[in-house]
Amino acid sequence: MPMITYREALHQALREEMSRDERVVVFGEDVVAYGGAYGVTSGLAKDFGDHRIMDTPIAEGVIGGAAVGAAMGGLRPVAELMTINFALLASDALINHAAKVLHMFGGQMSVPLVVRMVGGGGAQLASTHSQSFEVMFAHVPGLKVVTPATPADAKGLLKSAIRDDDPVLCIEHALLYRVRGEVPEGEFLVSLGKAEVKREGKDITLVAYSRMTLVALEAADRLREEGIEAEVVDLRSLRPLDMETVLASVRKTNRAVTIEETWRTYGIGAEVASRIQEEAFDYLDAPIQRVAGVEVPIPYAKHLEQAAIPDAKRVVEAVKQLLVRTGG
Amino acid sequence: MEGKTVTKVAQSGLDKKTLLKFLHEMLLIRKFEDKAGELYARGKIAGFLHLYNGEEAVAVGAVSALQKHDLLITHYRDHGHGIAKGIDVNRCMAELLGKATGCAKGRGGSMHFFDASLGFYGGWAIVAGHLPLAVGLGLASNILGKNQVTLCVFGDGATNNGYFHEALNLAKLWTVPVVFLCENNLYGMGTAVHRASAVTEMYKKAAAYNIPAEQVDGMDVLAVREATDKAVDHVRKGNGPYFLEVITYRFRGHSMADPILYRDKGEVDEWKQRDPIVTFRQKLETEGLLSAQEVEQIERETDEMIAEAVRFAEASPDPPLSDLYEDIYANP
């Protein structure tokens, strides 16, 4: 199986879906001449022409709204926003409009659109360019949110998102574009709303998504050196949320730590932990621990930024604390 | 006021059937709104209710310039536009009563009428939020070769919002077939235009995006029709967007909750002298195009349609509780 980067995998997904379905169009910030802020759309304009891929002004409100309108008009638009931080300006179109059309108008019309954006920190871009707002979008019924961690999932999830009849936000991670991994060629789909066990283990479940999945895997490596077998569940989709896979793992390991880059309060970990105790309380040997971003605006200086974002060391510490408490 | 006013009906070039249809539709909308206001006062309709009284010539004149497959997308004061685009008043009234037979199955209410089959793509209630959607609809028409014009209606208040400027800019860049129609009724809710907009003539704002624009007398259904004809023709030929500012006036409050403290009664009475229905009827009568018998017939027909709409809506079932969970996702 070919080893390609996360960026190449996303590009492949776009290229394949644009070839497969003429209704798939791409528009967004710097997607044509520049090739996308992170290079994902590079070369598409040359091969598909300016009626299939279009630059927009840096005006997220109209990008989001035009995606909703284009979908209502019969296209399957894939809009690209430079970053999730800019997506706040598109959030009205996504939350007040995209998420409402099907239900509010009596089921007459769905909006098959995808909005791609990059989230997360770690690149020393300071407070306004390092945030993780996936929680805000995943909170909203009517939206779907996917957060691929690997090149294969990036391709499979984006292709599924484009074929899906609902509005899907594909939230990529700034530090993953150069990460390489095995990606099947051609037709390869990953179902929306399906988590995946990325590594099996019997002692504890680590629940993560996006780049934190790689952090969890690194932590699992370190824990193995100390004789602790951690199972890593990658949520992949935040909405729909696949609790079955999480619960199956927790029923086996009886312990869980959630890991997210975003702020702890009202976060993904809070939701997952709550669902675990609602649905598998009797299987738990210890309270669920949350590893999350520190509740501060993310600063520029490297050592301060790194202190604000979870890493494998913090995950290992959380796991050990939890195991000490249960004598595991 | 700039912009032309068609003084004589005979000069409009429209046949008598069309002219009588205008009168019929404007009256139907007026009576629908009056009945809705009455039902609101009686507690049969809840939520916000924004009535269109006084502005009927805009919806009727503008929509009549569209072809059947053209699209209409509008703001939350949407009953008049919905009726003009052809939504059955029964289904409109049922929507206001929150019934399963409503044009949005009772989920949208007054501000969110919708009928995809008629190209009525919604009442939208986030001010200016639907202007970008019109750009997307226009893009789809261009890419899919549908030759479909989108008429996008919004109020004067929307022109001060960022969405307005983003949408006009991109509409021009992408050369989309969209007619932007600003209903300037002189107040954004209770704030007079001059208190909210540095430029009080809305059509001038289109110049910033190199979009041709004109101002129209919105109390004259024929003037609205003529201007929209021209705008639609421009747009359909692939020349990109067109902008119409239609000067109109709402006779009732912003919503039923509005005590109308921001304008005096004298001003309202003055505008009522220009009632688009009364003046149009008088013109038709003066020019011998409308008999007393025809007036009576139109009055009777519209009365009956409204009475039937109320009967239909009241007799319709509530949406089943299971409906709460339907249509959240197309692919659950």
XYZ file of C-alpha atoms in Angstrom:
660
model
C 0.000 0.000 0.000
C 1.419 3.419 -0.909
C 2.793 5.650 1.852
C 1.567 9.181 1.324
C 1.122 12.273 3.446
C -2.070 13.487 5.094
C -2.006 16.422 2.635
C -1.701 14.096 -0.356
C -4.473 11.897 0.997
C -6.858 14.857 1.228
C -5.854 15.948 -2.261
C -6.505 12.452 -3.566
C -9.966 12.437 -1.992
C -10.865 15.752 -3.628
C -9.483 14.717 -6.994
C -11.278 11.375 -7.004
C -14.611 12.845 -5.928
C -14.393 15.693 -8.455
C -13.743 13.124 -11.174
C -16.552 10.883 -10.013
C -19.277 13.519 -9.660
C -19.508 16.721 -11.714
C -21.602 18.353 -9.024
C -18.606 18.398 -6.685
C -17.060 21.863 -6.772
C -14.359 23.386 -4.599
C -14.200 26.999 -3.524
C -12.492 28.887 -0.762
C -9.602 30.987 0.323
C -6.554 30.706 -1.917
C -7.518 27.336 -3.358
C -6.625 28.097 -6.998
C -3.407 29.988 -7.660
C -1.941 29.442 -4.211
C -3.077 25.828 -4.041
C -4.659 26.061 -0.601
C -3.173 27.514 2.568
C -1.756 24.039 3.339
C -1.308 22.960 -0.271
C -4.189 20.483 -0.415
C -5.842 21.830 -3.577
C -2.630 22.390 -5.498
C -3.009 21.382 -9.148
C -6.771 20.866 -9.127
C -7.420 24.089 -11.042
C -5.173 22.970 -13.887
C -6.987 19.663 -14.250
C -10.585 20.624 -13.548
C -10.844 24.217 -14.750
C -12.189 27.369 -13.209
C -15.808 26.248 -13.203
C -15.017 23.462 -10.738
C -12.617 25.234 -8.401
C -12.804 28.901 -7.505
C -11.010 31.354 -5.280
C -13.083 33.441 -2.910
C -12.285 36.620 -1.047
C -11.176 36.194 2.570
C -14.764 36.544 3.690
C -15.886 33.506 5.629
C -19.505 34.576 6.029
C -20.179 34.486 2.326
C -18.101 31.343 1.852
C -20.218 29.483 4.387
C -23.462 30.926 3.075
C -22.577 30.333 -0.564
C -21.833 26.707 0.291
C -25.335 26.367 1.775
C -26.897 28.031 -1.272
C -24.825 26.006 -3.733
C -25.912 22.796 -2.023
C -29.555 23.903 -2.132
C -29.056 24.659 -5.815
C -27.943 21.109 -6.585
C -24.169 21.194 -6.246
C -22.047 19.305 -3.742
C -19.690 22.077 -2.672
C -16.471 21.579 -0.737
C -15.569 24.917 0.791
C -12.150 25.596 2.280
C -11.605 28.048 5.103
C -8.079 29.019 5.960
C -8.422 28.008 9.601
C -11.030 27.050 12.152
C -10.327 30.341 13.880
C -11.710 32.104 10.812
C -14.630 29.688 10.851
C -16.142 31.688 13.676
C -17.155 34.142 10.965
C -18.776 31.311 9.007
C -20.412 29.771 12.047
C -23.668 31.662 11.517
C -24.043 30.184 8.058
C -23.175 26.728 9.352
C -25.133 26.717 12.600
C -28.086 28.972 11.788
C -28.503 27.816 8.216
C -26.747 24.611 7.141
C -27.818 22.778 10.278
C -31.414 23.968 10.061
C -32.533 23.631 6.444
C -33.637 19.998 6.489
C -35.608 20.088 9.709
C -36.867 23.663 9.879
C -38.260 23.638 6.361
C -40.128 20.390 6.861
C -37.697 17.923 5.310
C -37.980 19.365 1.811
C -34.289 19.787 1.171
C -30.947 18.703 2.593
C -27.652 20.534 2.176
C -24.887 18.200 1.046
C -21.869 20.384 1.726
C -18.409 19.951 3.183
C -16.423 22.685 4.833
C -12.732 21.893 5.243
C -10.649 23.797 7.750
C -7.510 23.409 9.792
C -7.617 23.446 13.558
C -5.284 22.944 16.471
C -2.119 24.504 17.761
C 1.552 23.688 18.080
C 2.927 25.794 15.248
C 3.617 28.900 17.333
C 0.844 30.911 15.718
C -0.364 32.409 19.009
C -3.829 32.774 20.499
C -5.995 33.526 17.485
C -4.516 30.905 15.151
C -4.119 27.888 17.421
C -7.582 27.062 18.644
C -9.732 23.947 18.544
C -13.396 24.843 18.107
C -14.635 21.400 17.090
C -16.670 21.205 20.302
C -18.702 24.232 19.301
C -19.683 22.690 15.971
C -20.111 19.157 17.319
C -22.604 20.584 19.799
C -25.075 21.335 17.011
C -27.692 18.812 15.848
C -27.823 18.881 12.062
C -24.075 19.192 11.596
C -21.587 16.350 11.274
C -17.968 16.775 12.346
C -15.007 14.606 11.370
C -11.457 14.969 12.679
C -9.069 12.624 10.858
C -5.827 11.676 12.605
C -4.148 9.593 9.893
C -3.676 9.936 6.120
C -5.952 6.951 5.492
C -8.731 8.388 7.625
C -8.236 11.789 6.002
C -8.907 10.294 2.594
C -11.679 7.945 3.630
C -13.532 10.451 5.779
C -13.320 13.286 3.260
C -14.628 11.072 0.464
C -17.511 9.915 2.639
C -18.207 13.485 3.716
C -18.494 14.617 0.100
C -20.939 11.807 -0.675
C -22.981 12.436 2.431
C -26.244 14.362 2.043
C -25.745 16.394 5.225
C -23.435 19.302 6.083
C -20.085 17.912 7.236
C -17.192 19.844 8.741
C -13.842 18.251 8.047
C -11.461 19.578 10.691
C -7.866 18.845 9.800
C -4.852 19.464 12.021
C -2.066 21.911 11.266
C 0.688 19.547 12.416
C -0.550 16.506 10.498
C -0.228 17.559 6.852
C 3.280 16.142 6.518
C 2.609 12.962 8.452
C 2.897 9.878 6.238
C 0.879 6.700 6.380
C -0.429 3.851 4.314
C -3.427 4.875 2.225
C -5.356 2.547 -0.083
C -5.426 3.686 -3.696
C -8.715 4.508 -5.413
C -12.055 3.769 -3.824
C -11.601 3.872 -0.057
C -14.281 5.133 2.275
C -14.378 5.519 6.041
C -17.913 5.690 7.401
C -18.897 8.848 9.221
C -19.670 8.219 12.867
C -17.416 5.202 13.296
C -14.570 5.237 15.803
C -11.605 2.893 15.403
C -9.435 1.034 17.857
C -6.014 2.164 16.695
C -4.174 -0.034 19.180
C -5.421 -2.861 21.363
C -4.704 -3.187 25.066
C -6.290 -4.654 28.175
C -5.389 -2.281 31.002
C -6.830 1.103 30.123
C -8.688 2.875 27.315
C -7.321 6.115 25.883
C -10.012 8.002 23.954
C -8.668 10.616 21.539
C -9.200 12.213 18.129
C -7.266 14.198 15.559
C -3.601 14.780 16.481
C -4.229 13.670 20.058
C -4.664 10.145 18.673
C -0.964 10.215 17.766
C -0.170 11.562 21.229
C -2.192 8.732 22.749
C -0.334 6.174 20.638
C 2.984 7.616 21.749
C 1.830 7.456 25.364
C 0.766 3.845 24.839
C 4.288 3.024 23.615
C 5.795 4.496 26.766
C 3.283 2.739 28.996
C 4.108 -0.599 27.430
C 7.712 -0.141 28.575
C 6.302 -0.101 32.077
C 4.111 -3.115 31.504
C 0.843 -1.249 30.977
C -1.190 -2.189 27.889
C -3.263 0.792 26.776
C -6.002 0.551 24.157
C -6.308 3.620 21.933
C -9.724 4.517 20.539
C -9.699 7.174 17.822
C -13.149 8.764 17.690
C -12.568 10.003 14.096
C -16.071 11.549 14.024
C -17.254 13.782 16.847
C -20.815 13.926 15.526
C -22.239 11.380 15.098
C -20.275 10.082 18.085
C -19.605 6.342 18.099
C -19.986 5.479 21.760
C -20.386 1.757 21.035
C -16.711 1.372 20.206
C -15.710 3.395 23.281
C -18.024 1.445 25.571
C -16.849 -1.917 24.234
C -13.299 -0.914 25.039
C -14.130 0.375 28.521
C -16.061 -2.810 29.321
C -12.833 -4.649 28.577
C -10.309 -2.366 30.330
C -12.525 -0.917 33.083
C -10.630 2.379 32.993
C -10.541 5.359 30.679
C -8.634 8.557 30.051
C -9.864 11.055 27.473
C -7.404 13.223 25.574
C -8.269 16.374 23.677
C -6.378 19.416 22.534
C -9.247 21.766 23.199
C -10.118 23.275 26.550
C -11.340 20.869 29.207
C -14.477 22.711 30.299
C -17.561 21.510 28.396
C -15.256 19.537 26.129
C -15.309 16.253 24.206
C -13.829 14.484 27.223
C -16.668 15.772 29.371
C -19.196 14.341 26.932
C -17.443 10.995 26.523
C -16.886 10.580 30.271
C -20.496 11.395 30.980
C -21.724 8.890 28.431
C -19.419 6.193 29.805
C -20.731 6.630 33.336
C -24.308 6.694 32.085
C -23.955 3.547 30.041
C -21.125 1.527 31.617
C -20.875 2.705 35.229
C -20.717 -0.799 36.608
C -17.673 -1.588 34.499
C -15.588 1.291 35.827
C -12.867 0.629 38.389
C -11.924 4.292 38.710
C -13.173 7.768 37.864
C -12.455 8.739 34.272
C -9.581 11.177 33.897
C -9.461 13.973 31.347
C -6.294 15.257 29.710
C -7.034 18.490 27.883
C -5.709 21.833 26.777
C -4.836 24.255 29.560
C -7.559 26.889 29.934
C -5.643 29.859 28.620
C -5.297 31.633 25.295
C -2.448 29.762 23.596
C 0.715 31.889 23.703
C 3.377 32.295 21.040
C 6.567 31.468 22.992
C 7.432 27.851 22.318
C 7.798 26.545 25.862
C 4.594 28.305 26.940
C 2.675 26.926 23.989
C 3.914 23.416 24.644
C 2.841 23.699 28.256
C -0.682 24.553 27.088
C -1.163 21.555 24.776
C -1.368 17.945 26.003
C 1.561 15.661 25.234
C 2.398 12.013 25.809
C 4.047 12.786 29.138
C 0.850 14.243 30.545
C -1.133 11.284 29.260
C 1.283 8.835 30.894
C 1.024 10.749 34.179
C -2.768 10.716 34.071
C -2.807 6.975 33.378
C -0.424 6.245 36.248
C -2.386 8.361 38.688
C -5.533 6.542 37.724
C -3.896 3.112 38.060
C -2.350 3.947 41.435
C -5.763 4.889 42.675
C -7.220 1.528 41.671
C -4.149 -0.531 42.481
C -3.994 -1.568 38.828
C -37.486 59.945 -5.172
C -35.545 58.880 -8.181
C -36.697 56.083 -10.410
C -39.610 56.009 -12.727
C -43.233 55.638 -11.839
C -45.523 54.159 -14.418
C -48.345 56.663 -14.445
C -50.757 54.968 -16.753
C -51.769 51.340 -16.555
C -52.293 51.256 -20.297
C -48.606 52.068 -20.826
C -47.468 49.011 -18.918
C -47.988 46.665 -21.842
C -49.594 44.101 -19.535
C -52.869 42.426 -20.482
C -55.991 42.833 -18.418
C -55.792 39.313 -17.027
C -52.367 40.057 -15.566
C -53.504 43.388 -14.151
C -56.488 41.816 -12.420
C -54.221 39.072 -11.116
C -52.040 41.743 -9.507
C -55.041 43.243 -7.763
C -56.249 39.807 -6.715
C -52.877 38.803 -5.270
C -52.267 42.060 -3.444
C -55.713 41.860 -1.869
C -55.192 38.228 -0.971
C -51.936 39.067 0.788
C -53.528 42.033 2.612
C -56.420 39.926 3.803
C -54.126 37.068 4.762
C -52.067 39.445 6.906
C -55.108 41.031 8.530
C -56.503 37.617 9.363
C -53.141 36.460 10.707
C -52.985 39.540 12.937
C -56.463 38.766 14.193
C -55.614 35.128 14.913
C -52.450 36.232 16.696
C -54.494 38.532 18.929
C -56.769 35.601 19.680
C -53.803 33.452 20.661
C -54.085 31.039 17.732
C -50.711 32.076 16.322
C -47.615 32.320 18.502
C -44.013 33.429 18.183
C -43.105 36.466 16.141
C -45.496 37.615 13.450
C -44.262 40.251 10.977
C -46.990 41.528 8.698
C -46.500 42.817 5.159
C -49.379 45.314 4.959
C -48.432 48.236 2.723
C -45.635 46.390 0.918
C -47.789 44.087 -1.234
C -46.895 45.784 -4.517
C -43.263 44.761 -4.068
C -43.806 41.029 -3.780
C -46.531 40.892 -6.407
C -44.791 43.125 -8.934
C -41.342 41.583 -8.539
C -42.344 37.921 -8.454
C -44.532 38.388 -11.541
C -41.366 39.163 -13.500
C -39.937 35.720 -12.719
C -40.414 32.518 -14.630
C -41.781 29.498 -12.853
C -38.414 27.763 -12.448
C -36.729 30.888 -11.071
C -35.981 31.007 -7.368
C -37.033 33.355 -4.617
C -35.215 33.664 -1.310
C -36.323 36.224 1.217
C -36.285 37.538 4.770
C -38.541 36.769 7.703
C -41.420 39.057 6.632
C -42.121 36.388 4.084
C -45.860 35.705 3.818
C -46.381 38.049 0.885
C -43.460 36.610 -1.060
C -44.580 33.054 -0.393
C -48.123 33.747 -1.569
C -46.850 35.628 -4.627
C -44.595 32.670 -5.542
C -47.649 30.460 -5.442
C -47.815 28.790 -2.045
C -51.422 27.908 -1.320
C -52.801 30.211 1.395
C -54.189 27.114 3.123
C -50.670 25.809 3.672
C -49.442 29.274 4.663
C -52.138 29.657 7.301
C -51.560 26.098 8.515
C -47.895 26.953 8.974
C -48.801 29.943 11.132
C -50.964 27.680 13.256
C -48.115 25.185 13.551
C -49.954 22.395 11.765
C -48.634 19.313 9.977
C -50.129 20.558 6.711
C -48.128 23.794 6.827
C -45.660 24.649 4.086
C -42.837 23.730 6.502
C -44.820 21.064 8.370
C -45.370 23.448 11.247
C -41.682 23.533 12.121
C -40.784 26.901 10.682
C -43.666 29.178 11.573
C -44.187 32.684 10.269
C -40.542 33.506 9.571
C -39.622 30.296 7.749
C -42.030 29.568 4.908
C -40.621 27.180 2.300
C -41.787 25.384 -0.809
C -39.033 23.784 -2.829
C -41.426 22.633 -5.557
C -42.357 26.259 -6.301
C -38.819 27.610 -6.107
C -39.608 29.406 -2.882
C -36.354 28.822 -1.033
C -37.279 30.219 2.259
C -37.963 32.900 4.615
C -34.740 33.374 6.581
C -34.639 35.143 9.890
C -30.997 36.005 10.524
C -30.897 39.513 9.070
C -28.789 39.502 5.855
C -27.826 35.863 6.437
C -29.542 34.632 3.291
C -27.744 36.960 0.863
C -24.721 34.636 0.661
C -27.111 31.750 0.011
C -28.398 33.590 -3.052
C -24.818 33.750 -4.336
C -24.557 29.981 -3.911
C -27.865 29.416 -5.687
C -26.639 31.589 -8.537
C -23.385 29.656 -8.700
C -25.318 26.400 -8.955
C -27.428 27.798 -11.773
C -24.303 28.838 -13.677
C -22.379 25.604 -13.168
C -25.334 23.319 -13.827
C -26.535 25.438 -16.767
C -30.020 25.914 -15.339
C -30.580 29.470 -16.588
C -32.325 30.092 -13.316
C -32.610 33.581 -11.877
C -32.601 34.003 -8.101
C -34.542 36.920 -6.690
C -33.098 37.746 -3.287
C -35.251 40.029 -1.144
C -34.052 41.754 2.019
C -34.755 44.900 3.997
C -32.912 48.175 4.394
C -31.514 46.943 7.716
C -29.654 44.119 5.972
C -27.572 46.537 3.911
C -25.610 47.588 7.002
C -24.545 44.041 7.767
C -21.251 42.511 6.665
C -23.035 39.676 4.901
C -24.549 42.198 2.475
C -21.169 43.492 1.404
C -19.549 40.068 1.217
C -22.435 38.745 -0.856
C -22.576 41.620 -3.342
C -18.828 41.467 -3.841
C -18.752 37.747 -4.523
C -21.918 37.893 -6.629
C -20.202 40.331 -8.948
C -16.908 38.409 -8.980
C -18.720 35.187 -9.877
C -21.198 36.874 -12.251
C -24.127 35.053 -10.688
C -27.709 35.471 -11.963
C -29.096 37.148 -8.852
C -31.426 40.137 -8.563
C -30.858 41.741 -5.178
C -34.048 43.485 -4.161
C -33.902 45.767 -1.143
C -37.272 46.552 0.388
C -36.543 49.897 1.950
C -39.497 50.465 4.267
C -37.600 53.248 6.054
C -37.155 51.385 9.333
C -34.994 48.475 10.471
C -37.340 47.274 13.182
C -37.765 50.597 15.042
C -34.624 52.356 13.859
C -35.042 54.862 11.050
C -32.792 54.327 8.052
C -30.806 57.515 8.658
C -29.980 56.382 12.193
C -28.538 53.051 11.020
C -27.048 53.693 7.610
C -24.418 56.259 6.653
C -25.866 56.141 3.145
C -29.639 56.441 3.159
C -30.208 55.592 -0.485
C -29.544 51.903 -0.561
C -29.091 51.529 -4.301
C -25.939 53.637 -4.062
C -24.286 50.905 -2.031
C -24.315 48.605 -5.071
C -21.958 50.979 -6.851
C -19.183 49.881 -4.487
C -19.324 46.483 -6.194
C -19.878 47.740 -9.703
C -23.407 46.327 -9.767
C -26.006 48.264 -11.766
C -28.755 49.556 -9.527
C -31.846 51.679 -9.467
C -34.445 53.017 -7.107
C -38.097 52.151 -7.631
C -41.460 53.305 -6.262
C -42.519 50.314 -4.206
C -46.083 51.541 -3.785
C -46.665 51.109 -7.512
C -46.965 47.489 -8.583
C -46.416 48.380 -12.234
C -43.229 50.301 -11.499
C -41.916 47.341 -9.507
C -42.826 44.971 -12.319
C -41.173 47.117 -14.966
C -37.953 47.527 -12.994
C -37.804 43.833 -12.121
C -38.393 42.879 -15.751
C -35.368 44.906 -16.690
C -33.292 43.492 -13.835
C -34.240 39.889 -14.607
C -33.478 40.370 -18.284
C -30.043 41.778 -17.458
C -29.297 38.915 -15.116
C -30.640 36.137 -17.324
C -28.426 37.243 -20.196
C -25.387 36.414 -18.094
C -24.429 39.960 -17.175
C -24.202 39.233 -13.458
C -26.192 40.648 -10.563
C -28.553 43.621 -10.543
C -29.710 45.695 -7.608
C -33.127 47.218 -7.004
C -33.989 49.489 -4.116
C -37.736 49.575 -3.710
C -39.114 52.353 -1.532
C -42.067 51.101 0.434
C -43.707 51.409 3.827
C -45.127 48.979 6.319
C -48.470 50.086 7.643
C -48.398 47.958 10.779
C -45.746 47.472 13.446
C -42.495 45.625 12.938
C -44.128 42.658 14.623
C -47.244 42.168 16.676
C -45.191 43.043 19.751
C -44.335 46.519 18.418
C -45.986 49.474 20.222
C -44.756 51.739 17.345
C -43.215 54.472 19.467
C -40.646 55.512 16.871
C -42.879 57.073 14.216
C -45.915 59.271 14.476
C -49.358 58.530 13.236
C -49.282 61.433 10.806
C -46.457 59.786 8.905
C -48.332 56.506 8.732
C -51.495 58.237 7.550
C -49.547 60.046 4.877
C -48.172 56.787 3.519
C -51.588 55.182 3.684
C -52.701 57.751 1.136
C -50.393 55.854 -1.195
C -51.813 52.425 -0.348
C -50.618 50.238 -3.247
C -53.902 48.367 -3.478
C -56.217 51.383 -3.324
C -54.182 53.419 -5.778
C -53.853 50.552 -8.242
C -57.566 49.855 -8.108
C -58.343 53.524 -8.672
C -56.035 53.596 -11.680
C -57.690 50.549 -13.179
C -61.127 52.051 -12.620
C -60.128 55.448 -14.011
C -58.831 53.832 -17.163
C -61.934 51.722 -17.537
C -60.133 48.437 -16.950
C -62.071 47.398 -13.863
C -65.812 47.228 -13.404
C -67.679 47.370 -10.099
C -68.701 43.798 -10.758
C -65.085 42.697 -11.159
C -64.098 44.447 -7.935
C -66.881 42.678 -6.141
C -65.826 39.347 -7.588
C -62.188 39.788 -6.537
C -63.257 40.868 -3.043
C -65.531 37.854 -2.718
C -62.986 35.364 -4.052
C -60.213 36.577 -1.778
C -62.537 36.633 1.242
C -63.520 33.055 0.518
C -59.912 31.955 0.084
C -58.946 33.402 3.453
C -61.984 31.928 5.192
C -61.144 28.554 3.669
C -57.496 28.916 4.712
C -58.551 29.426 8.324
C -60.956 26.471 8.150
C -58.247 24.298 6.602
C -55.608 25.323 9.125
C -57.848 24.868 12.152
C -59.065 21.470 10.954
C -55.530 20.263 10.195
C -53.761 17.907 12.592
C -50.899 18.933 14.829
C -47.575 17.432 13.791
C -47.112 14.072 15.546
C -44.656 14.111 18.458
C -42.451 11.706 16.494
C -41.906 14.543 14.025
C -39.602 16.195 16.569
C -36.914 13.666 15.713
C -37.444 13.565 11.952
C -35.254 15.224 9.338
C -32.322 16.113 11.556
C -30.105 14.272 9.090
C -30.766 13.097 5.558
C -28.317 10.236 6.171
C -28.751 9.526 9.890
